């Protein structure tokens, strides 16, 4: 009997709030400690280990310290990139940690003509053959999967594990349906285990008439308030320990919860309410809330204001009250509270990220190439960077690049240069300059 | 006399002009002819051909008799071209004086006509959002002039394709989809009952389009055999009783039972019926009052078994589906993903060849309901203009648009779309062999008809009566259409355009091979 752990979407460093950041790390620490206790043979991490490709160094240090515990117990770690911690243009912290020998990246490949031949890495303890594909930018995943040398992958003998970081169309929950996904038919056949990342939801699926499993463990804690809301509504967070019985050739997935704190979540629906009425509603709810010690408290206010602006509501005083009730962290989500005084909201979403993506999608849809434009090179550049899905990708990446914060001890000049470099890289400005020259 | 003259107008009126054909004029049925005038060009179309002769009928009969009976060896006409000739019956279809408009004048008496040339059609300008149909045809000859119409207008006002088997319906759809595949002004959903549009290793299809990877999504229950296809699996929670309306016959009692089950179990209503859960209206506790007779539930379970292929397997206590097209565990986002894809101006082909007729219609109904709901919301929010027009290709349209089915089962989502879809940028491309069974009110909403050959007089009559242009003299023309020949009659064309639809396989083979794809892989 062999067993390995499957962890994904840790998003270490995701939270600005230091308490949430710490909880996220604690969840990872808990997962690794359980792996050590359970004496797993290896750990597979399927992407988005860090929230960004170059996270704050103190978080990197803490993460490395935790991973070293596993390594000291002889537990090998296999890790692929996710969409958050991967970058094509600069070195990611994953590359540095990999170079330091902290873990193995089972994503080596050979490019033979127009095919990608993935190489297998054989785990020394279990003899399982591991390979995988990292997360890619939106819309590019299918392209990579289409290029795979499937015959080579499927004809490889022995027990095989495929690690990937992409949603699968047929398995994606309805509330996560918007966005790119790959069809199940693009996964190579004949693997005993398909370890997935990217979807922040726990999914177990018996594949190939029950001969194998596709599993998404979901995040250990979560990286957005939507994740936390889902957790509060019953979504369990944790990771999997997968047992494989060689004799019977049976695979069993055991979910291990990594709950660190309780989360309380309430929704307040308003309909054409005044600022005062809404404040009264929130106040009344906050007053009634009890036993909040060391809990995360989330309140979502949604609906329409009769008059005034969202900023007229003094949300911070409620957060202070919750803090006085010893809540560990409190947050009042007002993204879905619509004010008549502001420009009509054309898109709706449950998180800032979702709304940003929708707005970008809508705006990009209206960008067309001027038919009078004759320069083919410029036209091609616009097509490849600024319109349709490519435009959405550029805009989303640019937004992400410009959201980065100044690193401790980084000079303003260096910070500016770093942002500029990332932005230019996202925009491909050096490419167009070369092309046009 | 012009060198290119092929005949002269010698008689007739507005409804019928008589043209004497020049001996080498080679006028064919369906030919487009042009009379050039100082003010512009008058376009005529030939709808019948007959003989004319200067010699009396009795003399002709006599001459023929002498030849046949052996008394007229070497007997021939003096200057036969002058004495015997062909008369073409034609009518004016367009008057071009700068811009094209309906003709309200007669051509010049004894005016000469010539065959149409490509240059005469320069007024056919490619629209901003072109939807391609084929090339202009004159008789049996094809002109190198493309027939394009403004896609969003045509698609949102519905297209009807009436034709009998073997006249090139599938080829036409493939040609249209091929050309529009990478154009994002429209999303097109194809319910492919014969799995003939996507293509296979042996047969060319839409998957051979250079942009197929980016613009085409293919759903099939046979997914394991087709790499890149998405599994056609719809979660039972995506289906509501409304989706079944007009698609499957239910008694009033059964309908009430379904709505009650939906009220009690919400999106799990089908699973619960199949699992044989008790259904009552008192969900908040107390003594449950069973509202649905056991017999009704049994009938519903049997109907769902037949329609969806779902049943409860007591050996492992799981709900299963024979066709794998429905599930209570996976496929939650299939419908949303299909609609998202369509709203990105892409094309979706659903292989329904393994499914029953009604199951195919149900899947279309679920998607169509959601599209209509989404577009209605978009209209309310004032953002409908940012959405592409969505069109649904449905074969054997009388299954849902036929007079009989509408009378017996009431309206359904397809008939709703036929009536009000254009307000919400949703259209149908309805294919049928039997136009006559579709109610006139629906036919009147189908503002573009692509008429292929049809040997059935009653069907031709229905098509002619519902056409956007006066085709009252075109019965013979329609009857004589060969495979791949068509007439497009539309509110968006100035005249009923005869056209030749290119062979799909030729288009694919002519396609320039795209430059080698560069791949860059980063570890």
PDB file of C-alpha atoms in Angstrom, chain B residues 175-421:
ATOM      1  CA  UNK B 175     -20.661  26.415 -46.006  1.00  0.00           C
ATOM      2  CA  UNK B 176     -22.398  29.115 -43.957  1.00  0.00           C
ATOM      3  CA  UNK B 177     -20.837  27.958 -40.681  1.00  0.00           C
ATOM      4  CA  UNK B 178     -17.382  27.639 -42.220  1.00  0.00           C
ATOM      5  CA  UNK B 179     -17.396  31.211 -43.442  1.00  0.00           C
ATOM      6  CA  UNK B 180     -18.808  32.657 -40.252  1.00  0.00           C
ATOM      7  CA  UNK B 181     -16.896  30.406 -37.840  1.00  0.00           C
ATOM      8  CA  UNK B 182     -14.285  32.959 -36.778  1.00  0.00           C
ATOM      9  CA  UNK B 183     -16.554  35.988 -36.999  1.00  0.00           C
ATOM     10  CA  UNK B 184     -17.693  37.072 -33.580  1.00  0.00           C
ATOM     11  CA  UNK B 185     -20.864  38.949 -34.515  1.00  0.00           C
ATOM     12  CA  UNK B 186     -22.836  35.756 -34.043  1.00  0.00           C
ATOM     13  CA  UNK B 187     -22.857  32.667 -31.887  1.00  0.00           C
ATOM     14  CA  UNK B 188     -24.436  29.656 -33.559  1.00  0.00           C
ATOM     15  CA  UNK B 189     -25.711  26.548 -31.833  1.00  0.00           C
ATOM     16  CA  UNK B 190     -26.111  23.483 -34.035  1.00  0.00           C
ATOM     17  CA  UNK B 191     -28.138  20.528 -32.798  1.00  0.00           C
ATOM     18  CA  UNK B 192     -26.517  17.994 -35.060  1.00  0.00           C
ATOM     19  CA  UNK B 193     -28.859  15.026 -35.319  1.00  0.00           C
ATOM     20  CA  UNK B 194     -26.621  13.193 -37.793  1.00  0.00           C
ATOM     21  CA  UNK B 195     -23.230  14.201 -36.399  1.00  0.00           C
ATOM     22  CA  UNK B 196     -22.240  15.507 -39.814  1.00  0.00           C
ATOM     23  CA  UNK B 197     -20.952  19.009 -39.160  1.00  0.00           C
ATOM     24  CA  UNK B 198     -17.917  18.606 -36.931  1.00  0.00           C
ATOM     25  CA  UNK B 199     -16.154  16.118 -39.184  1.00  0.00           C
ATOM     26  CA  UNK B 200     -14.220  12.942 -38.595  1.00  0.00           C
ATOM     27  CA  UNK B 201     -10.896  11.501 -39.650  1.00  0.00           C
ATOM     28  CA  UNK B 202     -12.641  10.255 -42.779  1.00  0.00           C
ATOM     29  CA  UNK B 203     -14.927  13.191 -43.527  1.00  0.00           C
ATOM     30  CA  UNK B 204     -14.092  16.873 -43.709  1.00  0.00           C
ATOM     31  CA  UNK B 205     -15.985  19.106 -41.341  1.00  0.00           C
ATOM     32  CA  UNK B 206     -15.864  22.316 -39.378  1.00  0.00           C
ATOM     33  CA  UNK B 207     -13.008  20.969 -37.287  1.00  0.00           C
ATOM     34  CA  UNK B 208     -10.782  21.449 -40.354  1.00  0.00           C
ATOM     35  CA  UNK B 209     -11.239  25.221 -40.143  1.00  0.00           C
ATOM     36  CA  UNK B 210      -7.936  26.922 -39.286  1.00  0.00           C
ATOM     37  CA  UNK B 211      -9.631  28.748 -36.405  1.00  0.00           C
ATOM     38  CA  UNK B 212     -11.588  25.748 -35.132  1.00  0.00           C
ATOM     39  CA  UNK B 213      -9.497  25.500 -31.967  1.00  0.00           C
ATOM     40  CA  UNK B 214     -10.468  29.031 -30.981  1.00  0.00           C
ATOM     41  CA  UNK B 215     -13.980  29.346 -32.338  1.00  0.00           C
ATOM     42  CA  UNK B 216     -15.598  25.919 -32.348  1.00  0.00           C
ATOM     43  CA  UNK B 217     -16.729  23.804 -29.443  1.00  0.00           C
ATOM     44  CA  UNK B 218     -18.009  20.312 -30.001  1.00  0.00           C
ATOM     45  CA  UNK B 219     -20.106  18.439 -27.456  1.00  0.00           C
ATOM     46  CA  UNK B 220     -20.671  14.742 -27.844  1.00  0.00           C
ATOM     47  CA  UNK B 221     -21.708  11.831 -25.641  1.00  0.00           C
ATOM     48  CA  UNK B 222     -19.057   9.793 -27.501  1.00  0.00           C
ATOM     49  CA  UNK B 223     -16.365  11.976 -26.041  1.00  0.00           C
ATOM     50  CA  UNK B 224     -13.819   9.292 -25.328  1.00  0.00           C
ATOM     51  CA  UNK B 225     -13.392   8.696 -29.032  1.00  0.00           C
ATOM     52  CA  UNK B 226     -12.885  12.318 -29.999  1.00  0.00           C
ATOM     53  CA  UNK B 227      -9.990  14.231 -28.512  1.00  0.00           C
ATOM     54  CA  UNK B 228     -10.864  17.830 -27.795  1.00  0.00           C
ATOM     55  CA  UNK B 229     -14.595  17.201 -27.681  1.00  0.00           C
ATOM     56  CA  UNK B 230     -16.429  18.172 -24.547  1.00  0.00           C
ATOM     57  CA  UNK B 231     -18.546  15.492 -22.952  1.00  0.00           C
ATOM     58  CA  UNK B 232     -22.216  16.148 -23.570  1.00  0.00           C
ATOM     59  CA  UNK B 233     -23.396  15.716 -20.043  1.00  0.00           C
ATOM     60  CA  UNK B 234     -26.112  17.906 -18.613  1.00  0.00           C
ATOM     61  CA  UNK B 235     -26.742  17.936 -14.930  1.00  0.00           C
ATOM     62  CA  UNK B 236     -30.335  17.120 -14.085  1.00  0.00           C
ATOM     63  CA  UNK B 237     -30.397  20.191 -11.841  1.00  0.00           C
ATOM     64  CA  UNK B 238     -30.165  22.336 -15.012  1.00  0.00           C
ATOM     65  CA  UNK B 239     -33.612  21.141 -16.141  1.00  0.00           C
ATOM     66  CA  UNK B 240     -36.845  22.773 -15.016  1.00  0.00           C
ATOM     67  CA  UNK B 241     -40.433  21.772 -15.853  1.00  0.00           C
ATOM     68  CA  UNK B 242     -40.597  24.782 -18.188  1.00  0.00           C
ATOM     69  CA  UNK B 243     -37.893  23.255 -20.358  1.00  0.00           C
ATOM     70  CA  UNK B 244     -40.182  20.304 -21.084  1.00  0.00           C
ATOM     71  CA  UNK B 245     -43.094  22.497 -22.113  1.00  0.00           C
ATOM     72  CA  UNK B 246     -44.243  21.690 -25.611  1.00  0.00           C
ATOM     73  CA  UNK B 247     -41.381  19.231 -26.098  1.00  0.00           C
ATOM     74  CA  UNK B 248     -42.812  16.181 -24.390  1.00  0.00           C
ATOM     75  CA  UNK B 249     -46.483  15.300 -24.049  1.00  0.00           C
ATOM     76  CA  UNK B 250     -47.695  15.325 -20.469  1.00  0.00           C
ATOM     77  CA  UNK B 251     -51.210  15.205 -19.125  1.00  0.00           C
ATOM     78  CA  UNK B 252     -52.367  18.071 -16.953  1.00  0.00           C
ATOM     79  CA  UNK B 253     -52.031  15.854 -13.876  1.00  0.00           C
ATOM     80  CA  UNK B 254     -48.470  14.958 -14.796  1.00  0.00           C
ATOM     81  CA  UNK B 255     -47.618  18.611 -15.407  1.00  0.00           C
ATOM     82  CA  UNK B 256     -49.049  19.595 -12.027  1.00  0.00           C
ATOM     83  CA  UNK B 257     -47.040  16.796 -10.436  1.00  0.00           C
ATOM     84  CA  UNK B 258     -43.822  18.055 -12.045  1.00  0.00           C
ATOM     85  CA  UNK B 259     -44.380  21.620 -10.879  1.00  0.00           C
ATOM     86  CA  UNK B 260     -45.171  20.396  -7.379  1.00  0.00           C
ATOM     87  CA  UNK B 261     -42.008  18.296  -7.348  1.00  0.00           C
ATOM     88  CA  UNK B 262     -40.074  21.345  -8.512  1.00  0.00           C
ATOM     89  CA  UNK B 263     -41.654  23.443  -5.798  1.00  0.00           C
ATOM     90  CA  UNK B 264     -40.693  20.919  -3.133  1.00  0.00           C
ATOM     91  CA  UNK B 265     -37.273  19.789  -4.292  1.00  0.00           C
ATOM     92  CA  UNK B 266     -36.275  22.758  -6.458  1.00  0.00           C
ATOM     93  CA  UNK B 267     -33.412  21.829  -8.800  1.00  0.00           C
ATOM     94  CA  UNK B 268     -33.276  18.254  -7.500  1.00  0.00           C
ATOM     95  CA  UNK B 269     -36.834  17.544  -8.603  1.00  0.00           C
ATOM     96  CA  UNK B 270     -35.987  15.034 -11.342  1.00  0.00           C
ATOM     97  CA  UNK B 271     -33.493  13.127  -9.185  1.00  0.00           C
ATOM     98  CA  UNK B 272     -36.026  12.917  -6.386  1.00  0.00           C
ATOM     99  CA  UNK B 273     -38.780  11.636  -8.672  1.00  0.00           C
ATOM    100  CA  UNK B 274     -36.404   9.010 -10.026  1.00  0.00           C
ATOM    101  CA  UNK B 275     -35.306   8.094  -6.524  1.00  0.00           C
ATOM    102  CA  UNK B 276     -38.965   7.685  -5.630  1.00  0.00           C
ATOM    103  CA  UNK B 277     -38.922  10.372  -2.963  1.00  0.00           C
ATOM    104  CA  UNK B 278     -42.248  11.272  -1.392  1.00  0.00           C
ATOM    105  CA  UNK B 279     -43.639  14.442  -2.921  1.00  0.00           C
ATOM    106  CA  UNK B 280     -46.037  16.609  -1.027  1.00  0.00           C
ATOM    107  CA  UNK B 281     -46.662  20.291  -0.770  1.00  0.00           C
ATOM    108  CA  UNK B 282     -46.103  20.498   2.964  1.00  0.00           C
ATOM    109  CA  UNK B 283     -42.354  20.897   3.172  1.00  0.00           C
ATOM    110  CA  UNK B 284     -42.174  22.681   6.495  1.00  0.00           C
ATOM    111  CA  UNK B 285     -43.131  19.728   8.630  1.00  0.00           C
ATOM    112  CA  UNK B 286     -46.416  18.529  10.033  1.00  0.00           C
ATOM    113  CA  UNK B 287     -48.303  15.596   8.645  1.00  0.00           C
ATOM    114  CA  UNK B 288     -47.185  15.292   5.047  1.00  0.00           C
ATOM    115  CA  UNK B 289     -50.066  15.386   2.665  1.00  0.00           C
ATOM    116  CA  UNK B 290     -49.281  13.242  -0.322  1.00  0.00           C
ATOM    117  CA  UNK B 291     -50.443  15.155  -3.317  1.00  0.00           C
ATOM    118  CA  UNK B 292     -49.228  13.044  -6.171  1.00  0.00           C
ATOM    119  CA  UNK B 293     -50.764   9.708  -6.911  1.00  0.00           C
ATOM    120  CA  UNK B 294     -48.318   6.846  -7.028  1.00  0.00           C
ATOM    121  CA  UNK B 295     -49.463   6.035 -10.546  1.00  0.00           C
ATOM    122  CA  UNK B 296     -48.613   9.541 -11.742  1.00  0.00           C
ATOM    123  CA  UNK B 297     -45.155   9.339 -10.211  1.00  0.00           C
ATOM    124  CA  UNK B 298     -44.581   5.974 -11.828  1.00  0.00           C
ATOM    125  CA  UNK B 299     -45.575   7.361 -15.207  1.00  0.00           C
ATOM    126  CA  UNK B 300     -43.262  10.346 -14.747  1.00  0.00           C
ATOM    127  CA  UNK B 301     -40.425   8.041 -13.761  1.00  0.00           C
ATOM    128  CA  UNK B 302     -41.010   5.960 -16.869  1.00  0.00           C
ATOM    129  CA  UNK B 303     -41.151   9.052 -19.058  1.00  0.00           C
ATOM    130  CA  UNK B 304     -37.905  10.396 -17.624  1.00  0.00           C
ATOM    131  CA  UNK B 305     -36.353   6.988 -18.100  1.00  0.00           C
ATOM    132  CA  UNK B 306     -37.304   7.051 -21.766  1.00  0.00           C
ATOM    133  CA  UNK B 307     -36.571  10.744 -22.339  1.00  0.00           C
ATOM    134  CA  UNK B 308     -33.379  11.127 -20.348  1.00  0.00           C
ATOM    135  CA  UNK B 309     -32.237   7.532 -20.062  1.00  0.00           C
ATOM    136  CA  UNK B 310     -31.936   7.981 -16.300  1.00  0.00           C
ATOM    137  CA  UNK B 311     -32.833   5.352 -13.749  1.00  0.00           C
ATOM    138  CA  UNK B 312     -32.029   4.449 -10.174  1.00  0.00           C
ATOM    139  CA  UNK B 313     -29.612   1.547  -9.810  1.00  0.00           C
ATOM    140  CA  UNK B 314     -30.505  -0.226  -6.580  1.00  0.00           C
ATOM    141  CA  UNK B 315     -27.321  -2.299  -6.621  1.00  0.00           C
ATOM    142  CA  UNK B 316     -25.131   0.680  -5.756  1.00  0.00           C
ATOM    143  CA  UNK B 317     -27.861   3.201  -4.862  1.00  0.00           C
ATOM    144  CA  UNK B 318     -26.865   5.539  -7.606  1.00  0.00           C
ATOM    145  CA  UNK B 319     -28.699   7.392 -10.300  1.00  0.00           C
ATOM    146  CA  UNK B 320     -27.439   6.342 -13.721  1.00  0.00           C
ATOM    147  CA  UNK B 321     -27.930   7.365 -17.313  1.00  0.00           C
ATOM    148  CA  UNK B 322     -27.834   4.972 -20.246  1.00  0.00           C
ATOM    149  CA  UNK B 323     -26.717   7.632 -22.742  1.00  0.00           C
ATOM    150  CA  UNK B 324     -24.409   9.414 -20.270  1.00  0.00           C
ATOM    151  CA  UNK B 325     -25.911  12.680 -21.520  1.00  0.00           C
ATOM    152  CA  UNK B 326     -27.480  13.398 -18.116  1.00  0.00           C
ATOM    153  CA  UNK B 327     -26.110  13.129 -14.629  1.00  0.00           C
ATOM    154  CA  UNK B 328     -26.836  14.197 -11.084  1.00  0.00           C
ATOM    155  CA  UNK B 329     -23.153  14.618 -10.235  1.00  0.00           C
ATOM    156  CA  UNK B 330     -21.266  16.149 -13.175  1.00  0.00           C
ATOM    157  CA  UNK B 331     -22.116  18.512 -16.028  1.00  0.00           C
ATOM    158  CA  UNK B 332     -23.303  21.268 -13.695  1.00  0.00           C
ATOM    159  CA  UNK B 333     -21.841  23.992 -15.854  1.00  0.00           C
ATOM    160  CA  UNK B 334     -22.413  22.520 -19.317  1.00  0.00           C
ATOM    161  CA  UNK B 335     -25.352  24.777 -20.161  1.00  0.00           C
ATOM    162  CA  UNK B 336     -23.620  27.879 -18.808  1.00  0.00           C
ATOM    163  CA  UNK B 337     -20.459  27.051 -20.719  1.00  0.00           C
ATOM    164  CA  UNK B 338     -22.386  26.531 -23.959  1.00  0.00           C
ATOM    165  CA  UNK B 339     -24.074  29.898 -23.569  1.00  0.00           C
ATOM    166  CA  UNK B 340     -20.827  31.626 -22.589  1.00  0.00           C
ATOM    167  CA  UNK B 341     -19.221  30.184 -25.716  1.00  0.00           C
ATOM    168  CA  UNK B 342     -22.085  31.402 -27.892  1.00  0.00           C
ATOM    169  CA  UNK B 343     -21.973  34.828 -26.294  1.00  0.00           C
ATOM    170  CA  UNK B 344     -18.322  35.074 -27.239  1.00  0.00           C
ATOM    171  CA  UNK B 345     -19.426  34.816 -30.866  1.00  0.00           C
ATOM    172  CA  UNK B 346     -18.268  31.234 -31.188  1.00  0.00           C
ATOM    173  CA  UNK B 347     -19.982  28.240 -32.655  1.00  0.00           C
ATOM    174  CA  UNK B 348     -21.186  25.184 -30.745  1.00  0.00           C
ATOM    175  CA  UNK B 349     -22.035  21.853 -32.355  1.00  0.00           C
ATOM    176  CA  UNK B 350     -23.886  19.342 -30.188  1.00  0.00           C
ATOM    177  CA  UNK B 351     -23.805  15.786 -31.456  1.00  0.00           C
ATOM    178  CA  UNK B 352     -27.264  14.441 -30.705  1.00  0.00           C
ATOM    179  CA  UNK B 353     -27.010  11.503 -33.073  1.00  0.00           C
ATOM    180  CA  UNK B 354     -27.013   9.007 -30.211  1.00  0.00           C
ATOM    181  CA  UNK B 355     -30.066  10.529 -28.579  1.00  0.00           C
ATOM    182  CA  UNK B 356     -33.769  10.188 -29.096  1.00  0.00           C
ATOM    183  CA  UNK B 357     -35.558  12.928 -31.022  1.00  0.00           C
ATOM    184  CA  UNK B 358     -37.237  14.356 -27.957  1.00  0.00           C
ATOM    185  CA  UNK B 359     -34.023  14.250 -25.964  1.00  0.00           C
ATOM    186  CA  UNK B 360     -32.301  16.326 -28.622  1.00  0.00           C
ATOM    187  CA  UNK B 361     -35.144  18.844 -28.553  1.00  0.00           C
ATOM    188  CA  UNK B 362     -35.016  18.948 -24.759  1.00  0.00           C
ATOM    189  CA  UNK B 363     -31.291  19.734 -24.735  1.00  0.00           C
ATOM    190  CA  UNK B 364     -31.926  22.487 -27.257  1.00  0.00           C
ATOM    191  CA  UNK B 365     -34.820  23.697 -25.142  1.00  0.00           C
ATOM    192  CA  UNK B 366     -32.700  23.920 -21.968  1.00  0.00           C
ATOM    193  CA  UNK B 367     -30.031  25.935 -23.754  1.00  0.00           C
ATOM    194  CA  UNK B 368     -32.513  28.089 -25.670  1.00  0.00           C
ATOM    195  CA  UNK B 369     -34.450  28.950 -22.487  1.00  0.00           C
ATOM    196  CA  UNK B 370     -31.277  30.065 -20.770  1.00  0.00           C
ATOM    197  CA  UNK B 371     -30.143  32.125 -23.766  1.00  0.00           C
ATOM    198  CA  UNK B 372     -33.516  33.833 -23.975  1.00  0.00           C
ATOM    199  CA  UNK B 373     -33.496  34.558 -20.227  1.00  0.00           C
ATOM    200  CA  UNK B 374     -29.976  35.921 -20.398  1.00  0.00           C
ATOM    201  CA  UNK B 375     -30.740  38.145 -23.384  1.00  0.00           C
ATOM    202  CA  UNK B 376     -33.942  39.391 -21.780  1.00  0.00           C
ATOM    203  CA  UNK B 377     -31.938  40.417 -18.711  1.00  0.00           C
ATOM    204  CA  UNK B 378     -29.335  42.036 -20.946  1.00  0.00           C
ATOM    205  CA  UNK B 379     -32.061  44.049 -22.608  1.00  0.00           C
ATOM    206  CA  UNK B 380     -33.385  45.196 -19.264  1.00  0.00           C
ATOM    207  CA  UNK B 381     -29.878  46.203 -18.228  1.00  0.00           C
ATOM    208  CA  UNK B 382     -29.366  48.016 -21.522  1.00  0.00           C
ATOM    209  CA  UNK B 383     -26.443  45.887 -22.603  1.00  0.00           C
ATOM    210  CA  UNK B 384     -28.085  43.730 -25.264  1.00  0.00           C
ATOM    211  CA  UNK B 385     -26.293  45.698 -27.975  1.00  0.00           C
ATOM    212  CA  UNK B 386     -22.956  44.421 -26.715  1.00  0.00           C
ATOM    213  CA  UNK B 387     -24.054  40.821 -27.238  1.00  0.00           C
ATOM    214  CA  UNK B 388     -23.694  38.915 -30.484  1.00  0.00           C
ATOM    215  CA  UNK B 389     -26.793  37.563 -32.152  1.00  0.00           C
ATOM    216  CA  UNK B 390     -27.345  33.926 -31.251  1.00  0.00           C
ATOM    217  CA  UNK B 391     -28.788  31.555 -33.799  1.00  0.00           C
ATOM    218  CA  UNK B 392     -29.977  27.986 -33.266  1.00  0.00           C
ATOM    219  CA  UNK B 393     -29.872  25.489 -36.118  1.00  0.00           C
ATOM    220  CA  UNK B 394     -32.702  23.019 -35.815  1.00  0.00           C
ATOM    221  CA  UNK B 395     -33.349  20.178 -38.223  1.00  0.00           C
ATOM    222  CA  UNK B 396     -36.794  18.787 -39.017  1.00  0.00           C
ATOM    223  CA  UNK B 397     -38.301  21.993 -37.707  1.00  0.00           C
ATOM    224  CA  UNK B 398     -41.937  20.799 -37.773  1.00  0.00           C
ATOM    225  CA  UNK B 399     -41.106  18.680 -34.718  1.00  0.00           C
ATOM    226  CA  UNK B 400     -41.375  21.911 -32.738  1.00  0.00           C
ATOM    227  CA  UNK B 401     -42.807  24.429 -35.181  1.00  0.00           C
ATOM    228  CA  UNK B 402     -45.404  22.215 -36.860  1.00  0.00           C
ATOM    229  CA  UNK B 403     -49.046  23.182 -36.718  1.00  0.00           C
ATOM    230  CA  UNK B 404     -50.101  19.870 -35.210  1.00  0.00           C
ATOM    231  CA  UNK B 405     -47.528  19.816 -32.431  1.00  0.00           C
ATOM    232  CA  UNK B 406     -48.236  23.422 -31.509  1.00  0.00           C
ATOM    233  CA  UNK B 407     -51.940  22.686 -31.320  1.00  0.00           C
ATOM    234  CA  UNK B 408     -51.593  19.502 -29.292  1.00  0.00           C
ATOM    235  CA  UNK B 409     -48.743  20.446 -26.960  1.00  0.00           C
ATOM    236  CA  UNK B 410     -48.947  24.237 -26.950  1.00  0.00           C
ATOM    237  CA  UNK B 411     -46.115  26.632 -27.590  1.00  0.00           C
ATOM    238  CA  UNK B 412     -42.511  25.738 -26.876  1.00  0.00           C
ATOM    239  CA  UNK B 413     -39.280  27.671 -26.622  1.00  0.00           C
ATOM    240  CA  UNK B 414     -38.581  27.324 -30.347  1.00  0.00           C
ATOM    241  CA  UNK B 415     -41.948  28.782 -31.329  1.00  0.00           C
ATOM    242  CA  UNK B 416     -41.453  31.508 -28.717  1.00  0.00           C
ATOM    243  CA  UNK B 417     -38.106  32.375 -30.286  1.00  0.00           C
ATOM    244  CA  UNK B 418     -39.658  32.311 -33.765  1.00  0.00           C
ATOM    245  CA  UNK B 419     -42.201  34.854 -32.593  1.00  0.00           C
ATOM    246  CA  UNK B 420     -40.214  37.159 -30.327  1.00  0.00           C
ATOM    247  CA  UNK B 421     -36.566  36.102 -30.594  1.00  0.00           C
TER     248      UNK B 421
END
